[in-house]
Amino acid sequence: MSDIDKLSSAFPESVFSAGSEEYKAAAGSYYSAFENEVKPLCFLQPKTAEELGGMLVKLTATNATTAVAVKGGGHMAWAGAANAEQGITIDLKNFKGIDLDLANGVVTLGVLENWASVYAKLAEHGLAICGGRVDKVAISGLTMGGGQSYHSRAMGFVCDNVTNYEVVLASGEVVQANKTTNPDLFVALKGGSNNFGIATKFTYPTFKQGPMWGGGTVVGGEAWPTIVDKVYAFVTSTDPADKHGAFIAACAYFPQAGLDGCVVSLTSTDPTNVSKNLRAMANIQPQYMNMIRETTTLSQLVEDEGKFNEDNKRGWWMTMTIKLSKEFLVKAQRLYQDMCQETAKRVAGFGLAMTLQPHTVDQLQASKDQGPNALGLSPEDGPLMNLLLCSLHEKVEEDEKSREAANKLLDDLTAVAKGLDVYHRYKFMNYATKGQEVIESYGPENVKMLWAVSQKYDPEGFFQKRVTGGHKLPCLNATIPAT
């Protein structure tokens, strides 16, 4: 009897092989075309944490060469991030639910809830949580990779705000992880991803949230130096009103959509006290489109952001972090423009966004104040700037040409950053591609801590040896990048 037959016999209503409607739906449910093209032997779709635990026990006894993947929302861009070619993919599609505890001021979420459903439910009570910014993204991967929020300047990373995880271990045991129960696992899950077990529920504190301010503008590419100046002013500001604010600024080259310029997304969680720095960014010229709303909602903002994230497209994501530097950001645009013009000549439908988002000193201090996480950052590291390259192209045969062009641009940007002494080791997991050495970027002490947690909760190394997706722990003797 094959491994698939054994699993099907044990879990007849939760194992779906090629040819079934359930398999077809699961195989096409990823964000990226690359992931949708991966063909596992079967999808496992457990209905409870206990059933998932039983599956993990069975999987530990299957062929050790058969890869296992774990699919949460499936929003990573690279093939194999949450799927296993000719392997076994655990699909967490059934782990939904929003359990709001008004008396204790917390909400517990199944990991496959998305931010649209969460915010809509919380808004019924005038509440929110520190969560994601794209409506259809599930809470699982974003939170366990760190996560950036409209509330991050005041509240830290999304992972900092989780107060409890329900986790299924390779042994099949269902455990809780919080500050007092399995506290080492609790810390490791804050940025450590799927290296220790499979999280099935997260608990977050809620807070009052009324209307918000924000939206986006589209401006000419010649405005980039002005954007850089305004970004610098916002990131370094000590104005209390800026703690309510957030921005995403991007150079955007998508000629097939008629876009070759810059996009600036702005928000304030307090529409009665929008900072002068946010107002200045909202008024940058020349301006071709202005979608700023003086009064809006968290739900509307994440819906708007979701419109920039179309499913089943071919494209690459990759990331780097720099110390805040005007000189670097101006030089970065020149490299970006040259790369776009050259690559568009030889790659059909090529497009690229170079996106900036800050990790301010305020955010890093809030992160520290919330308690330890796995990311290896401190307020002294800041202010930092995350840079994301997000490309698109049309044809399968141009996958490698597009990837090589994006990789070269990232290498060139890294060289400039190092030349200016503004390169920072940290890599934001949510935007990293395969091979970017995310866990290494957390620093040697955190790598040792994460290995200790792995060896304690997964002593046979199932999540290191068998679970191939995500960003794995590096060898203990690996070279860890310096800041």
PDB file of N, CA and C in Angstrom, residues 10-82:
ATOM      1  N   ALA A  10      -6.737   6.162   6.375  1.00  0.00           N
ATOM      2  CA  ALA A  10      -6.872   6.710   7.729  1.00  0.00           C
ATOM      3  C   ALA A  10      -7.779   7.940   7.763  1.00  0.00           C
ATOM      4  N   PHE A  11      -7.757   8.736   6.673  1.00  0.00           N
ATOM      5  CA  PHE A  11      -8.511  10.007   6.649  1.00  0.00           C
ATOM      6  C   PHE A  11      -9.292  10.087   5.332  1.00  0.00           C
ATOM      7  N   PRO A  12     -10.274   9.243   5.149  1.00  0.00           N
ATOM      8  CA  PRO A  12     -10.936   9.111   3.844  1.00  0.00           C
ATOM      9  C   PRO A  12     -11.642  10.373   3.363  1.00  0.00           C
ATOM     10  N   GLU A  13     -12.029  11.243   4.269  1.00  0.00           N
ATOM     11  CA  GLU A  13     -12.760  12.448   3.856  1.00  0.00           C
ATOM     12  C   GLU A  13     -11.875  13.681   3.776  1.00  0.00           C
ATOM     13  N   SER A  14     -10.549  13.490   3.935  1.00  0.00           N
ATOM     14  CA  SER A  14      -9.663  14.656   4.008  1.00  0.00           C
ATOM     15  C   SER A  14      -8.431  14.543   3.121  1.00  0.00           C
ATOM     16  N   VAL A  15      -8.347  13.520   2.291  1.00  0.00           N
ATOM     17  CA  VAL A  15      -7.214  13.321   1.387  1.00  0.00           C
ATOM     18  C   VAL A  15      -7.733  13.370  -0.047  1.00  0.00           C
ATOM     19  N   PHE A  16      -7.133  14.258  -0.864  1.00  0.00           N
ATOM     20  CA  PHE A  16      -7.652  14.472  -2.215  1.00  0.00           C
ATOM     21  C   PHE A  16      -6.513  14.370  -3.230  1.00  0.00           C
ATOM     22  N   SER A  17      -6.641  13.398  -4.124  1.00  0.00           N
ATOM     23  CA  SER A  17      -5.631  13.151  -5.140  1.00  0.00           C
ATOM     24  C   SER A  17      -6.042  13.766  -6.468  1.00  0.00           C
ATOM     25  N   ALA A  18      -5.084  13.790  -7.413  1.00  0.00           N
ATOM     26  CA  ALA A  18      -5.330  14.357  -8.738  1.00  0.00           C
ATOM     27  C   ALA A  18      -6.558  13.708  -9.363  1.00  0.00           C
ATOM     28  N   GLY A  19      -7.395  14.534  -9.994  1.00  0.00           N
ATOM     29  CA  GLY A  19      -8.632  14.060 -10.608  1.00  0.00           C
ATOM     30  C   GLY A  19      -9.862  14.436  -9.824  1.00  0.00           C
ATOM     31  N   SER A  20      -9.697  14.685  -8.534  1.00  0.00           N
ATOM     32  CA  SER A  20     -10.842  15.098  -7.726  1.00  0.00           C
ATOM     33  C   SER A  20     -11.076  16.600  -7.871  1.00  0.00           C
ATOM     34  N   GLU A  21     -12.319  17.008  -7.652  1.00  0.00           N
ATOM     35  CA  GLU A  21     -12.648  18.425  -7.723  1.00  0.00           C
ATOM     36  C   GLU A  21     -11.931  19.202  -6.626  1.00  0.00           C
ATOM     37  N   GLU A  22     -11.785  18.571  -5.459  1.00  0.00           N
ATOM     38  CA  GLU A  22     -11.100  19.233  -4.341  1.00  0.00           C
ATOM     39  C   GLU A  22      -9.632  19.488  -4.668  1.00  0.00           C
ATOM     40  N   TYR A  23      -8.994  18.511  -5.308  1.00  0.00           N
ATOM     41  CA  TYR A  23      -7.590  18.681  -5.721  1.00  0.00           C
ATOM     42  C   TYR A  23      -7.475  19.832  -6.724  1.00  0.00           C
ATOM     43  N   LYS A  24      -8.354  19.833  -7.703  1.00  0.00           N
ATOM     44  CA  LYS A  24      -8.316  20.869  -8.734  1.00  0.00           C
ATOM     45  C   LYS A  24      -8.471  22.260  -8.123  1.00  0.00           C
ATOM     46  N   ALA A  25      -9.413  22.396  -7.186  1.00  0.00           N
ATOM     47  CA  ALA A  25      -9.638  23.701  -6.553  1.00  0.00           C
ATOM     48  C   ALA A  25      -8.426  24.119  -5.734  1.00  0.00           C
ATOM     49  N   ALA A  26      -7.856  23.193  -4.972  1.00  0.00           N
ATOM     50  CA  ALA A  26      -6.700  23.523  -4.135  1.00  0.00           C
ATOM     51  C   ALA A  26      -5.491  23.878  -4.987  1.00  0.00           C
ATOM     52  N   ALA A  27      -5.285  23.128  -6.078  1.00  0.00           N
ATOM     53  CA  ALA A  27      -4.112  23.340  -6.926  1.00  0.00           C
ATOM     54  C   ALA A  27      -4.138  24.696  -7.621  1.00  0.00           C
ATOM     55  N   GLY A  28      -5.318  25.274  -7.792  1.00  0.00           N
ATOM     56  CA  GLY A  28      -5.422  26.568  -8.455  1.00  0.00           C
ATOM     57  C   GLY A  28      -5.707  27.724  -7.527  1.00  0.00           C
ATOM     58  N   SER A  29      -5.508  27.516  -6.224  1.00  0.00           N
ATOM     59  CA  SER A  29      -5.928  28.534  -5.241  1.00  0.00           C
ATOM     60  C   SER A  29      -4.794  29.414  -4.747  1.00  0.00           C
ATOM     61  N   TYR A  30      -3.614  29.297  -5.340  1.00  0.00           N
ATOM     62  CA  TYR A  30      -2.471  30.085  -4.889  1.00  0.00           C
ATOM     63  C   TYR A  30      -2.467  31.474  -5.530  1.00  0.00           C
ATOM     64  N   TYR A  31      -1.738  32.382  -4.898  1.00  0.00           N
ATOM     65  CA  TYR A  31      -1.590  33.734  -5.425  1.00  0.00           C
ATOM     66  C   TYR A  31      -0.764  33.738  -6.706  1.00  0.00           C
ATOM     67  N   SER A  32       0.302  32.949  -6.731  1.00  0.00           N
ATOM     68  CA  SER A  32       1.270  32.989  -7.813  1.00  0.00           C
ATOM     69  C   SER A  32       1.034  31.898  -8.836  1.00  0.00           C
ATOM     70  N   ALA A  33       1.221  32.231 -10.111  1.00  0.00           N
ATOM     71  CA  ALA A  33       1.148  31.217 -11.156  1.00  0.00           C
ATOM     72  C   ALA A  33       2.186  30.129 -10.936  1.00  0.00           C
ATOM     73  N   PHE A  34       3.351  30.494 -10.417  1.00  0.00           N
ATOM     74  CA  PHE A  34       4.402  29.500 -10.172  1.00  0.00           C
ATOM     75  C   PHE A  34       3.918  28.412  -9.213  1.00  0.00           C
ATOM     76  N   GLU A  35       3.239  28.810  -8.158  1.00  0.00           N
ATOM     77  CA  GLU A  35       2.725  27.840  -7.191  1.00  0.00           C
ATOM     78  C   GLU A  35       1.554  27.047  -7.765  1.00  0.00           C
ATOM     79  N   ASN A  36       0.727  27.687  -8.564  1.00  0.00           N
ATOM     80  CA  ASN A  36      -0.407  26.973  -9.176  1.00  0.00           C
ATOM     81  C   ASN A  36       0.047  25.881 -10.151  1.00  0.00           C
ATOM     82  N   GLU A  37       1.275  25.997 -10.645  1.00  0.00           N
ATOM     83  CA  GLU A  37       1.796  25.011 -11.594  1.00  0.00           C
ATOM     84  C   GLU A  37       2.472  23.823 -10.914  1.00  0.00           C
ATOM     85  N   VAL A  38       2.695  23.902  -9.611  1.00  0.00           N
ATOM     86  CA  VAL A  38       3.256  22.783  -8.858  1.00  0.00           C
ATOM     87  C   VAL A  38       2.170  21.717  -8.675  1.00  0.00           C
ATOM     88  N   LYS A  39       2.518  20.460  -8.873  1.00  0.00           N
ATOM     89  CA  LYS A  39       1.535  19.376  -8.795  1.00  0.00           C
ATOM     90  C   LYS A  39       1.935  18.371  -7.718  1.00  0.00           C
ATOM     91  N   PRO A  40       1.353  18.480  -6.529  1.00  0.00           N
ATOM     92  CA  PRO A  40       1.617  17.481  -5.495  1.00  0.00           C
ATOM     93  C   PRO A  40       0.897  16.176  -5.806  1.00  0.00           C
ATOM     94  N   LEU A  41       1.273  15.126  -5.095  1.00  0.00           N
ATOM     95  CA  LEU A  41       0.562  13.856  -5.229  1.00  0.00           C
ATOM     96  C   LEU A  41      -0.855  13.969  -4.686  1.00  0.00           C
ATOM     97  N   CYS A  42      -0.983  14.732  -3.598  1.00  0.00           N
ATOM     98  CA  CYS A  42      -2.311  14.906  -3.008  1.00  0.00           C
ATOM     99  C   CYS A  42      -2.312  16.114  -2.096  1.00  0.00           C
ATOM    100  N   PHE A  43      -3.495  16.577  -1.779  1.00  0.00           N
ATOM    101  CA  PHE A  43      -3.706  17.610  -0.767  1.00  0.00           C
ATOM    102  C   PHE A  43      -4.376  16.961   0.443  1.00  0.00           C
ATOM    103  N   LEU A  44      -3.865  17.240   1.618  1.00  0.00           N
ATOM    104  CA  LEU A  44      -4.514  16.865   2.869  1.00  0.00           C
ATOM    105  C   LEU A  44      -5.247  18.093   3.388  1.00  0.00           C
ATOM    106  N   GLN A  45      -6.536  17.940   3.690  1.00  0.00           N
ATOM    107  CA  GLN A  45      -7.336  19.070   4.169  1.00  0.00           C
ATOM    108  C   GLN A  45      -7.993  18.704   5.494  1.00  0.00           C
ATOM    109  N   PRO A  46      -7.203  18.742   6.579  1.00  0.00           N
ATOM    110  CA  PRO A  46      -7.762  18.402   7.897  1.00  0.00           C
ATOM    111  C   PRO A  46      -8.828  19.400   8.315  1.00  0.00           C
ATOM    112  N   LYS A  47      -9.737  18.926   9.154  1.00  0.00           N
ATOM    113  CA  LYS A  47     -10.831  19.782   9.603  1.00  0.00           C
ATOM    114  C   LYS A  47     -10.645  20.295  11.023  1.00  0.00           C
ATOM    115  N   THR A  48      -9.779  19.645  11.787  1.00  0.00           N
ATOM    116  CA  THR A  48      -9.527  20.049  13.167  1.00  0.00           C
ATOM    117  C   THR A  48      -8.040  19.942  13.463  1.00  0.00           C
ATOM    118  N   ALA A  49      -7.625  20.589  14.538  1.00  0.00           N
ATOM    119  CA  ALA A  49      -6.226  20.480  14.957  1.00  0.00           C
ATOM    120  C   ALA A  49      -5.885  19.036  15.317  1.00  0.00           C
ATOM    121  N   GLU A  50      -6.836  18.332  15.908  1.00  0.00           N
ATOM    122  CA  GLU A  50      -6.585  16.944  16.297  1.00  0.00           C
ATOM    123  C   GLU A  50      -6.408  16.049  15.068  1.00  0.00           C
ATOM    124  N   GLU A  51      -7.218  16.273  14.048  1.00  0.00           N
ATOM    125  CA  GLU A  51      -7.055  15.495  12.821  1.00  0.00           C
ATOM    126  C   GLU A  51      -5.719  15.815  12.163  1.00  0.00           C
ATOM    127  N   LEU A  52      -5.348  17.100  12.159  1.00  0.00           N
ATOM    128  CA  LEU A  52      -4.041  17.493  11.632  1.00  0.00           C
ATOM    129  C   LEU A  52      -2.926  16.782  12.400  1.00  0.00           C
ATOM    130  N   GLY A  53      -3.054  16.711  13.713  1.00  0.00           N
ATOM    131  CA  GLY A  53      -2.063  16.005  14.515  1.00  0.00           C
ATOM    132  C   GLY A  53      -1.949  14.538  14.113  1.00  0.00           C
ATOM    133  N   GLY A  54      -3.084  13.899  13.886  1.00  0.00           N
ATOM    134  CA  GLY A  54      -3.064  12.516  13.434  1.00  0.00           C
ATOM    135  C   GLY A  54      -2.373  12.364  12.085  1.00  0.00           C
ATOM    136  N   MET A  55      -2.601  13.329  11.198  1.00  0.00           N
ATOM    137  CA  MET A  55      -1.944  13.292   9.893  1.00  0.00           C
ATOM    138  C   MET A  55      -0.431  13.420  10.028  1.00  0.00           C
ATOM    139  N   LEU A  56       0.012  14.317  10.903  1.00  0.00           N
ATOM    140  CA  LEU A  56       1.452  14.495  11.084  1.00  0.00           C
ATOM    141  C   LEU A  56       2.093  13.223  11.629  1.00  0.00           C
ATOM    142  N   VAL A  57       1.421  12.550  12.532  1.00  0.00           N
ATOM    143  CA  VAL A  57       1.944  11.275  13.041  1.00  0.00           C
ATOM    144  C   VAL A  57       2.080  10.277  11.894  1.00  0.00           C
ATOM    145  N   LYS A  58       1.081  10.194  11.048  1.00  0.00           N
ATOM    146  CA  LYS A  58       1.143   9.283   9.906  1.00  0.00           C
ATOM    147  C   LYS A  58       2.243   9.705   8.931  1.00  0.00           C
ATOM    148  N   LEU A  59       2.388  11.002   8.716  1.00  0.00           N
ATOM    149  CA  LEU A  59       3.386  11.487   7.764  1.00  0.00           C
ATOM    150  C   LEU A  59       4.808  11.167   8.219  1.00  0.00           C
ATOM    151  N   THR A  60       5.041  11.199   9.514  1.00  0.00           N
ATOM    152  CA  THR A  60       6.391  10.888  10.002  1.00  0.00           C
ATOM    153  C   THR A  60       6.772   9.445   9.686  1.00  0.00           C
ATOM    154  N   ALA A  61       5.776   8.604   9.410  1.00  0.00           N
ATOM    155  CA  ALA A  61       6.042   7.204   9.092  1.00  0.00           C
ATOM    156  C   ALA A  61       6.058   6.940   7.587  1.00  0.00           C
ATOM    157  N   THR A  62       5.822   7.967   6.760  1.00  0.00           N
ATOM    158  CA  THR A  62       5.826   7.781   5.319  1.00  0.00           C
ATOM    159  C   THR A  62       7.247   7.878   4.784  1.00  0.00           C
ATOM    160  N   ASN A  63       7.396   7.652   3.494  1.00  0.00           N
ATOM    161  CA  ASN A  63       8.703   7.680   2.827  1.00  0.00           C
ATOM    162  C   ASN A  63       9.420   8.990   3.107  1.00  0.00           C
ATOM    163  N   ALA A  64      10.619   8.879   3.651  1.00  0.00           N
ATOM    164  CA  ALA A  64      11.358  10.079   4.065  1.00  0.00           C
ATOM    165  C   ALA A  64      11.772  10.951   2.895  1.00  0.00           C
ATOM    166  N   THR A  65      11.705  10.413   1.664  1.00  0.00           N
ATOM    167  CA  THR A  65      12.079  11.215   0.502  1.00  0.00           C
ATOM    168  C   THR A  65      10.896  11.981  -0.079  1.00  0.00           C
ATOM    169  N   THR A  66       9.700  11.748   0.435  1.00  0.00           N
ATOM    170  CA  THR A  66       8.516  12.456  -0.058  1.00  0.00           C
ATOM    171  C   THR A  66       8.385  13.791   0.650  1.00  0.00           C
ATOM    172  N   ALA A  67       8.489  14.870  -0.117  1.00  0.00           N
ATOM    173  CA  ALA A  67       8.431  16.208   0.464  1.00  0.00           C
ATOM    174  C   ALA A  67       7.026  16.520   0.969  1.00  0.00           C
ATOM    175  N   VAL A  68       6.973  17.339   2.007  1.00  0.00           N
ATOM    176  CA  VAL A  68       5.711  17.801   2.581  1.00  0.00           C
ATOM    177  C   VAL A  68       5.721  19.331   2.570  1.00  0.00           C
ATOM    178  N   ALA A  69       4.611  19.917   2.202  1.00  0.00           N
ATOM    179  CA  ALA A  69       4.475  21.374   2.243  1.00  0.00           C
ATOM    180  C   ALA A  69       3.244  21.735   3.065  1.00  0.00           C
ATOM    181  N   VAL A  70       3.230  22.960   3.574  1.00  0.00           N
ATOM    182  CA  VAL A  70       2.092  23.463   4.349  1.00  0.00           C
ATOM    183  C   VAL A  70       1.568  24.718   3.664  1.00  0.00           C
ATOM    184  N   LYS A  71       0.304  24.694   3.279  1.00  0.00           N
ATOM    185  CA  LYS A  71      -0.324  25.847   2.619  1.00  0.00           C
ATOM    186  C   LYS A  71      -1.254  26.551   3.592  1.00  0.00           C
ATOM    187  N   GLY A  72      -0.928  27.798   3.891  1.00  0.00           N
ATOM    188  CA  GLY A  72      -1.858  28.644   4.597  1.00  0.00           C
ATOM    189  C   GLY A  72      -2.675  29.390   3.555  1.00  0.00           C
ATOM    190  N   GLY A  73      -2.447  30.702   3.450  1.00  0.00           N
ATOM    191  CA  GLY A  73      -3.130  31.470   2.424  1.00  0.00           C
ATOM    192  C   GLY A  73      -2.531  31.301   1.044  1.00  0.00           C
ATOM    193  N   GLY A  74      -1.274  30.811   0.974  1.00  0.00           N
ATOM    194  CA  GLY A  74      -0.638  30.577  -0.320  1.00  0.00           C
ATOM    195  C   GLY A  74      -0.292  31.839  -1.064  1.00  0.00           C
ATOM    196  N   HIS A  75       0.174  32.873  -0.332  1.00  0.00           N
ATOM    197  CA  HIS A  75       0.398  34.165  -0.965  1.00  0.00           C
ATOM    198  C   HIS A  75       1.864  34.448  -1.273  1.00  0.00           C
ATOM    199  N   MET A  76       2.767  33.526  -0.989  1.00  0.00           N
ATOM    200  CA  MET A  76       4.161  33.716  -1.382  1.00  0.00           C
ATOM    201  C   MET A  76       4.287  33.530  -2.888  1.00  0.00           C
ATOM    202  N   ALA A  77       5.298  34.192  -3.493  1.00  0.00           N
ATOM    203  CA  ALA A  77       5.361  34.236  -4.953  1.00  0.00           C
ATOM    204  C   ALA A  77       6.148  33.095  -5.574  1.00  0.00           C
ATOM    205  N   TRP A  78       7.018  32.431  -4.835  1.00  0.00           N
ATOM    206  CA  TRP A  78       7.911  31.463  -5.481  1.00  0.00           C
ATOM    207  C   TRP A  78       7.380  30.031  -5.383  1.00  0.00           C
ATOM    208  N   ALA A  79       7.673  29.258  -6.428  1.00  0.00           N
ATOM    209  CA  ALA A  79       7.222  27.873  -6.498  1.00  0.00           C
ATOM    210  C   ALA A  79       7.862  27.058  -5.388  1.00  0.00           C
ATOM    211  N   GLY A  80       7.042  26.318  -4.655  1.00  0.00           N
ATOM    212  CA  GLY A  80       7.543  25.498  -3.566  1.00  0.00           C
ATOM    213  C   GLY A  80       7.490  26.160  -2.213  1.00  0.00           C
ATOM    214  N   ALA A  81       7.067  27.408  -2.149  1.00  0.00           N
ATOM    215  CA  ALA A  81       6.963  28.084  -0.854  1.00  0.00           C
ATOM    216  C   ALA A  81       5.925  27.401   0.024  1.00  0.00           C
ATOM    217  N   ALA A  82       4.830  26.957  -0.589  1.00  0.00           N
ATOM    218  CA  ALA A  82       3.743  26.315   0.166  1.00  0.00           C
ATOM    219  C   ALA A  82       3.105  25.190  -0.643  1.00  0.00           C
TER     220      ALA A  82
END
